[in-house]
Amino acid sequence: MQRYMLRRAVSCALVTGLSAGLAACGGGGGGSYSSNTPPPPVMATMALTMSDASADDWACVGVRVLSIALVPAGGGSPVTVWNAPTPAPYVNLEQLDQLGEILGNVQVPVGSYTGAVLTVAANPGDVLLTVAADPQSGFPLPGGTSVPTDQIQIQGAQGTTGSLTVSVNVTFDSPLTVSAGTSNALDLEFDLAHPAFIVGHTPPSAAGATLWAVNFKGPVRRLAVPAISRLVLRHTYGTVTGVNPGSLSLTKDFPVYPATNPETAVAGEQTLTIDVDAANGTIVYDLDAGTRTVVNSFGGESALNGKYVRIAARYQQDGTLVAVRVWASSQFSKVWLSPEGHVLQVDTTNEVITVANEDGHGVPVTVNANTQFFFRTPANASADATPIGTGAGFLANEDLVRGFKVHVSATDPLAVPMVADSIDIETAAYGGYISNASDSGFTYTSQYLIPGDNYAVNLGYIAATLPNGFDDMGNPITGFKWWDFTFPTALTFGNGATSSFVSAVQGAVNFGGTVGALPAWGESVATWGDGASNTSGWYVRDAVLVPTPLPLGTVSTAFASSTLFAGGTFALAVPGGTLPVIVAVSTTMGSATLVYQIDRSNGVVTVSPIDITTGAGLAAITAGLSLGAPVKVFGVPQAPVAPATAGTLRAYVVVYYTGTMPAM
């Protein structure tokens, strides 16, 4: 199976809080106050969403976020901007691969904020884990397994039984400024791919069962959102409460987890207004009547009032939401049922794709001559509403491969077999080991357990003139960009970006024996057309050199400081390898290697982050990485530098163990 550390490019966020940029509510106008009564704060409307970077081993990572508060820059108590409805619904983070889950529009006092505080429910049953249909080789549980609640250990839980919570403090890299009359954005990310988020261990006291430690502190962060019009949103569920010619009003709904049969809705308390696409038309699917219409006004759609809907929407730059497609039914199970998830298999012979659902099972979907493929491009309204392909030929050309994130829709979602009416490609991600790199493109070769799932695809770069996000200062950039996942702030773009990428991917480390050489691995987000002369076909917007996860190894030369690698090094030996490899650990502030100490005692695991930019942290890693210590490393291969003739692994994450030794 493809390495599970291959990730989508980090150009989109994980938990995305977006501002709708609606008009602010004025404060202090027309009222009179005594000198001892401060005027009420000026408020701005902010649309709050959540998203994630996914992990291939899980189909469902359900969490209950109870509240979100912002920390004022000038000090004072955090300001709560969102509270979950009662009962708090689950949000399946695994479904939010580069997608924003809209929680609703919230009122935020105008001002500057330096952080956020998330309160997450931490009682038994408040975190749900379901294994993916096809987890990576060696994963300790079969595909589709739901982990029992007594085998999930939530780290840092506080409070009394029945009211346990975890308070997650997120410090912003730069202040979040919320202004009246502008589109403000907050982007918080749950990183399921983070090695310390979900840690499996098999202590003797568990009688062979694998226990799973869930650590919220560390894998949550905020990323900047310079342009909300480029954000790809997950389909939004709700109940229509009003139909106007220009817009729909709805109350946000959430599906029940674990899924019920038929699926039912948990009503939210937030309301949304979503406009019709008057210029390009909004496609409306009536799943009860089996009809499809394109409308430029909702004036003739009064029958939508009171119905459940699923909406593919996009943000305008001013913060308003526009409906691209609307699916409607009197039954929630019909709008929810269509499979949403990652593509597990593409059978070009029988013209069937298999899509993972949230229960960890694969759903076969037939593609026929009428199936339309859409690529979500919210920044381009016309492209967002126009299919990029039709029929099974799209599969034969490898324009849809394993790993893409899609949402399938069918006119009859209860039919067996299900026949796709449309397929929304929400994330077009290619990945694997990199070869044949040149200034015109490179080859990705995947490595899945099932040979028929694999591909070797040659991809070109986007045109140098195509807009492609922003740099860390918020300045727009164009053309191909790349970076090490280990150093996401060191973005390379502009003149020389392709040639420097070619040089970077030549690195490899060689363990010898049955392990052999490990080439550079990466993942890219692709776009349809290169933005210049080619209007079709996939082209890479970016490439991320991702950490290669190594087998559990041992320290063959103890950790010691090193001026050559701006930090320290140790030698790593892995089973099946005959050559030790030098692991370089950075202690540079802002780009330091992430180090975790995992203590296992009496069947309980404790995950402790170690800040190796401090003296205490450096002492801890020096003691932990002694000769013979078990260690797990995630790193990017580098070209050999003497005396590391077998190559060097630049470490992104180092995990070392104390107490009961790991069994996996």
XYZ file of C-alpha atoms in Angstrom, residues 222-654:
433
model
C -3.909 27.615 12.465
C -2.986 28.374 8.880
C -3.467 31.678 7.113
C -6.274 32.010 4.564
C -5.323 34.894 2.261
C -8.180 34.293 -0.205
C -11.354 32.576 0.975
C -12.656 32.344 -2.592
C -10.106 29.568 -3.247
C -11.220 27.352 -0.375
C -12.872 24.068 -1.291
C -15.802 23.375 1.024
C -17.242 20.020 1.944
C -20.850 19.563 0.892
C -23.069 21.245 3.463
C -26.127 19.550 4.963
C -29.144 21.415 6.277
C -32.891 21.925 6.440
C -34.299 24.691 4.246
C -36.156 27.291 6.304
C -36.745 29.894 3.606
C -36.718 30.210 -0.183
C -36.120 33.576 -1.814
C -35.423 34.300 -5.490
C -31.781 35.035 -4.767
C -31.004 32.681 -1.891
C -31.863 29.744 0.358
C -31.926 29.981 4.148
C -31.147 26.778 6.010
C -30.332 25.411 9.436
C -27.140 23.396 9.555
C -27.578 19.609 10.026
C -25.075 16.910 10.963
C -25.294 13.144 10.346
C -25.409 10.761 13.295
C -22.244 8.813 14.128
C -21.859 5.880 14.127
C -24.052 5.803 11.045
C -27.608 4.547 11.500
C -29.816 2.827 8.932
C -31.498 4.879 7.659
C -29.198 7.778 8.537
C -30.802 10.548 10.578
C -29.888 14.183 11.149
C -28.731 16.071 14.227
C -30.089 19.602 13.927
C -27.596 22.383 14.484
C -28.281 25.845 15.829
C -26.434 27.849 13.191
C -28.160 29.263 10.123
C -26.697 29.812 6.672
C -27.738 31.911 3.702
C -26.568 30.518 0.362
C -27.107 32.480 -2.832
C -28.108 31.165 -6.247
C -25.485 31.353 -8.998
C -27.335 33.861 -11.140
C -24.554 34.048 -13.729
C -23.663 30.390 -14.293
C -26.759 28.666 -12.926
C -27.178 26.381 -9.923
C -27.948 22.707 -10.648
C -30.843 21.425 -8.503
C -31.364 17.665 -8.123
C -34.769 16.609 -6.727
C -33.938 13.144 -5.411
C -37.611 12.378 -4.683
C -38.789 13.193 -8.205
C -35.578 12.131 -9.942
C -35.223 15.437 -11.801
C -32.330 17.732 -12.630
C -32.779 21.413 -13.426
C -30.480 24.399 -13.832
C -31.788 27.594 -12.249
C -30.630 31.202 -12.149
C -33.204 32.028 -9.461
C -34.738 30.056 -6.607
C -38.037 31.874 -7.256
C -39.601 28.764 -8.793
C -38.172 26.358 -6.197
C -40.595 26.913 -3.317
C -40.915 23.126 -2.953
C -37.432 23.155 -1.384
C -38.826 24.771 1.756
C -38.727 22.304 4.655
C -36.655 19.741 2.752
C -33.260 18.340 3.627
C -30.524 19.518 1.290
C -26.909 18.799 0.503
C -25.183 21.749 -1.126
C -21.875 22.094 -2.935
C -21.068 25.748 -2.275
C -18.224 28.184 -2.780
C -17.192 31.434 -1.142
C -17.152 34.717 -2.980
C -14.270 37.029 -2.095
C -16.730 39.227 -0.151
C -17.542 36.252 2.063
C -20.959 35.327 0.677
C -21.773 31.699 -0.119
C -22.996 30.622 -3.568
C -24.637 27.285 -4.382
C -23.019 25.344 -7.233
C -25.242 22.228 -6.904
C -28.158 21.397 -4.600
C -29.520 17.917 -3.802
C -32.920 17.895 -2.057
C -35.198 15.269 -0.498
C -37.825 14.899 2.207
C -35.589 12.146 3.654
C -32.207 12.969 5.126
C -30.914 9.490 4.262
C -31.249 10.254 0.556
C -29.132 13.402 0.588
C -26.549 11.862 2.936
C -26.363 8.363 1.484
C -24.258 9.022 -1.626
C -20.715 7.809 -0.803
C -18.152 10.436 0.089
C -14.545 9.513 0.632
C -11.299 8.500 -0.992
C -11.203 6.382 -4.113
C -10.038 2.880 -3.192
C -10.037 1.245 -6.587
C -10.622 2.067 -10.243
C -11.730 -0.908 -12.356
C -11.470 0.291 -15.938
C -12.522 -3.109 -17.319
C -15.921 -3.135 -15.603
C -16.185 0.665 -15.393
C -16.617 0.627 -11.616
C -14.939 2.727 -8.953
C -14.905 1.855 -5.259
C -15.274 4.740 -2.832
C -14.648 4.482 0.910
C -17.580 5.409 3.098
C -17.525 6.561 6.705
C -18.082 3.043 8.055
C -14.765 1.877 6.639
C -16.279 -0.047 3.750
C -15.896 0.331 0.027
C -18.991 1.220 -2.013
C -18.918 0.093 -5.674
C -20.192 2.764 -8.053
C -20.829 2.192 -11.745
C -19.734 4.844 -14.217
C -21.806 4.977 -17.405
C -21.834 7.115 -20.531
C -23.856 9.835 -18.761
C -21.724 10.190 -15.624
C -20.346 13.715 -15.367
C -17.067 14.526 -13.581
C -16.647 17.911 -11.895
C -13.477 19.358 -10.403
C -14.133 21.736 -7.513
C -12.543 25.075 -8.452
C -14.338 27.670 -6.310
C -12.073 30.499 -7.475
C -13.428 30.072 -11.006
C -17.234 30.113 -10.984
C -17.614 28.931 -14.574
C -15.138 26.051 -14.183
C -16.730 25.032 -10.879
C -20.065 24.522 -12.658
C -18.729 22.848 -15.819
C -17.958 19.103 -16.090
C -14.384 18.253 -17.060
C -15.287 14.855 -18.467
C -18.130 12.438 -19.166
C -18.282 8.668 -19.282
C -15.939 5.764 -18.603
C -13.199 7.110 -20.864
C -12.288 9.413 -17.994
C -11.263 6.328 -16.005
C -9.340 4.694 -18.838
C -7.150 7.778 -19.184
C -6.120 7.527 -15.492
C -7.785 10.887 -14.883
C -9.311 9.361 -11.742
C -6.994 7.225 -9.609
C -6.822 5.764 -6.158
C -6.376 8.434 -3.510
C -8.604 11.116 -5.064
C -11.191 12.520 -2.630
C -14.648 12.477 -4.230
C -18.328 12.858 -3.461
C -20.549 10.655 -5.612
C -24.148 11.555 -6.420
C -26.757 9.271 -7.948
C -30.256 9.977 -9.193
C -31.335 6.856 -7.287
C -28.974 6.574 -4.301
C -30.729 3.377 -3.139
C -30.179 1.477 -6.395
C -27.927 -1.601 -6.409
C -25.557 -1.262 -8.107
C -25.383 2.481 -7.654
C -24.910 4.371 -10.909
C -23.138 7.718 -10.623
C -24.977 10.693 -12.038
C -22.116 13.026 -11.128
C -18.790 12.746 -9.320
C -17.337 15.776 -7.591
C -13.539 15.543 -7.461
C -12.761 17.538 -4.338
C -9.051 16.685 -4.153
C -6.967 15.484 -7.088
C -3.904 14.126 -5.301
C -1.187 12.091 -6.970
C 1.654 10.675 -4.911
C 4.369 8.086 -4.630
C 8.091 7.905 -5.145
C 9.544 10.424 -7.561
C 11.541 9.630 -10.686
C 12.356 11.095 -14.115
C 12.341 14.615 -12.710
C 13.120 17.350 -15.234
C 12.278 20.981 -15.853
C 9.113 19.917 -17.690
C 7.688 17.425 -15.153
C 8.267 14.170 -13.285
C 6.797 10.723 -12.638
C 4.876 9.556 -9.586
C 4.843 5.791 -9.017
C 2.456 4.557 -6.347
C 2.959 1.484 -4.193
C -0.277 -0.075 -3.020
C -0.698 -3.637 -1.827
C -3.092 -4.412 -4.688
C -1.104 -4.206 -7.950
C -4.167 -3.176 -9.950
C -4.469 -0.001 -7.881
C -1.024 1.247 -8.821
C -0.150 3.832 -11.382
C 2.931 5.459 -12.884
C 1.834 8.870 -14.126
C 3.905 11.533 -15.846
C 2.738 14.981 -14.767
C 3.752 18.372 -16.058
C 4.015 21.585 -14.076
C 1.439 24.361 -14.246
C 2.270 27.419 -16.323
C 4.569 29.994 -14.745
C 1.812 32.604 -15.105
C -0.949 30.679 -13.300
C -1.882 32.172 -9.892
C -0.932 29.661 -7.213
C -1.609 30.933 -3.725
C 0.410 33.258 -1.534
C 3.743 33.376 0.205
C 4.114 33.654 3.990
C 3.801 37.435 3.771
C 0.491 37.220 1.939
C 1.929 38.182 -1.457
C 0.424 36.378 -4.482
C 2.686 33.957 -6.323
C 2.448 32.231 -9.688
C 3.716 28.990 -11.165
C 4.894 25.729 -9.630
C 5.983 25.682 -5.981
C 7.471 23.035 -3.728
C 8.703 22.553 -0.184
C 9.823 19.974 2.331
C 7.010 18.861 4.598
C 9.647 19.164 7.300
C 10.100 22.877 6.592
C 6.747 24.178 5.294
C 7.783 27.817 5.669
C 10.712 27.352 3.264
C 8.585 27.643 0.139
C 10.396 27.579 -3.206
C 8.685 29.245 -6.163
C 9.361 31.521 -9.117
C 12.439 31.363 -11.327
C 14.453 28.244 -10.641
C 11.705 26.425 -8.711
C 11.613 23.462 -11.084
C 15.402 23.092 -11.310
C 15.823 23.257 -7.530
C 13.081 20.638 -7.173
C 14.902 18.340 -9.576
C 18.072 18.672 -7.480
C 16.214 18.042 -4.224
C 14.594 14.766 -5.300
C 17.906 13.145 -6.218
C 18.566 12.325 -2.555
C 18.257 8.795 -1.215
C 19.392 6.801 1.793
C 20.518 3.190 1.571
C 20.034 0.779 4.471
C 21.308 -2.141 2.404
C 19.991 -5.656 2.911
C 16.312 -6.244 2.174
C 15.436 -2.608 2.932
C 17.765 -1.117 0.363
C 17.578 2.444 -0.925
C 14.729 4.785 -0.072
C 14.052 7.405 -2.767
C 12.343 10.730 -2.282
C 8.583 10.561 -1.811
C 6.068 13.260 -2.425
C 2.503 14.260 -2.979
C 1.029 16.869 -5.270
C -2.259 18.651 -5.665
C -3.180 18.690 -9.338
C -5.371 21.071 -11.289
C -7.266 20.519 -14.533
C -5.324 22.253 -17.303
C -2.005 24.019 -16.946
C -3.460 27.527 -16.966
C -1.991 28.347 -20.366
C -2.248 26.448 -23.657
C -3.533 23.144 -22.233
C -7.168 23.266 -21.114
C -7.464 19.610 -20.115
C -5.394 17.001 -18.303
C -3.904 17.110 -14.804
C -0.946 19.362 -14.006
C 0.764 19.727 -10.632
C 0.383 23.008 -8.796
C 2.895 21.987 -6.178
C 4.919 19.165 -4.731
C 5.661 18.329 -1.116
C 8.603 16.120 -0.205
C 7.021 14.106 2.579
C 8.619 12.199 5.449
C 9.186 8.531 4.803
C 7.999 6.418 7.756
C 10.624 3.848 8.700
C 10.148 0.602 10.610
C 10.705 0.701 14.353
C 14.490 0.727 14.687
C 17.218 1.074 17.273
C 19.915 3.634 17.947
C 23.242 2.233 16.739
C 25.239 5.390 17.566
C 23.989 7.563 20.408
C 22.682 11.079 19.821
C 25.311 13.828 19.918
C 25.441 17.474 18.896
C 26.701 18.277 15.401
C 27.705 21.557 13.813
C 27.506 20.015 10.348
C 23.743 19.475 10.588
C 22.805 22.484 12.809
C 21.593 20.330 15.650
C 22.485 16.750 16.405
C 22.736 13.321 14.825
C 22.399 9.665 15.681
C 22.747 6.492 13.649
C 19.670 4.350 13.007
C 19.543 0.625 12.311
C 16.334 -1.017 11.077
C 15.321 -4.686 10.740
C 16.415 -6.111 7.403
C 19.017 -3.414 6.838
C 22.763 -3.978 6.909
C 23.890 -0.329 6.907
C 23.170 2.264 9.599
C 21.871 5.602 8.352
C 22.679 8.983 9.871
C 19.590 10.833 11.139
C 19.971 14.614 11.306
C 17.929 16.354 14.032
C 17.402 20.105 13.771
C 17.356 22.251 16.903
C 16.768 25.504 15.012
C 13.871 27.523 16.403
C 10.941 27.498 13.974
C 12.132 24.475 12.021
C 13.145 22.118 14.832
C 12.481 18.395 14.544
C 9.316 17.344 16.382
C 10.327 15.004 19.192
C 7.970 12.938 21.355
C 8.679 10.777 24.375
C 6.188 7.939 24.764
C 5.965 6.436 28.235
C 4.141 3.127 28.543
C 3.378 1.802 31.992
C 0.620 -0.476 33.319
C -1.254 -0.418 30.040
C -1.361 3.389 29.854
C 0.496 5.429 27.266
C 1.520 9.043 27.793
C 2.684 11.176 24.861
C 4.968 14.066 25.876
C 6.300 16.614 23.356
C 9.977 17.498 23.857
C 11.124 20.994 22.901
C 14.698 20.352 21.773
C 15.346 24.076 21.254
C 15.692 24.289 25.060
C 18.449 22.951 27.249
C 16.050 20.671 29.120
C 14.672 19.266 25.885
C 18.137 18.671 24.466
C 19.103 16.829 27.646
C 15.959 14.699 27.404
C 16.576 13.598 23.807
C 20.243 12.920 24.586
C 19.188 10.598 27.396
C 16.380 9.032 25.372
C 18.436 8.280 22.250
C 21.113 6.239 23.949
C 22.746 3.216 22.328
C 20.164 0.475 21.675
C 17.104 2.638 22.422
C 13.992 1.860 20.341
C 13.067 4.766 18.077
C 10.712 5.516 15.214
C 11.732 8.132 12.669
C 9.873 9.991 9.930
C 12.202 11.900 7.633
C 13.114 13.097 4.150
C 16.080 11.374 2.416
C 19.007 13.645 1.591
C 21.933 13.129 -0.739
C 24.999 11.633 0.992
C 27.207 14.054 2.902
C 30.468 12.748 4.362
C 30.792 10.863 6.635
C 27.225 9.622 5.944
C 28.082 7.558 2.861
C 24.723 5.739 3.030
C 22.894 9.054 2.878
C 21.249 11.187 5.513
C 17.680 11.252 6.720
C 16.549 14.733 7.753
C 14.163 14.022 10.606
C 10.711 15.554 10.742
C 9.516 13.473 13.713
C 11.494 11.370 16.180
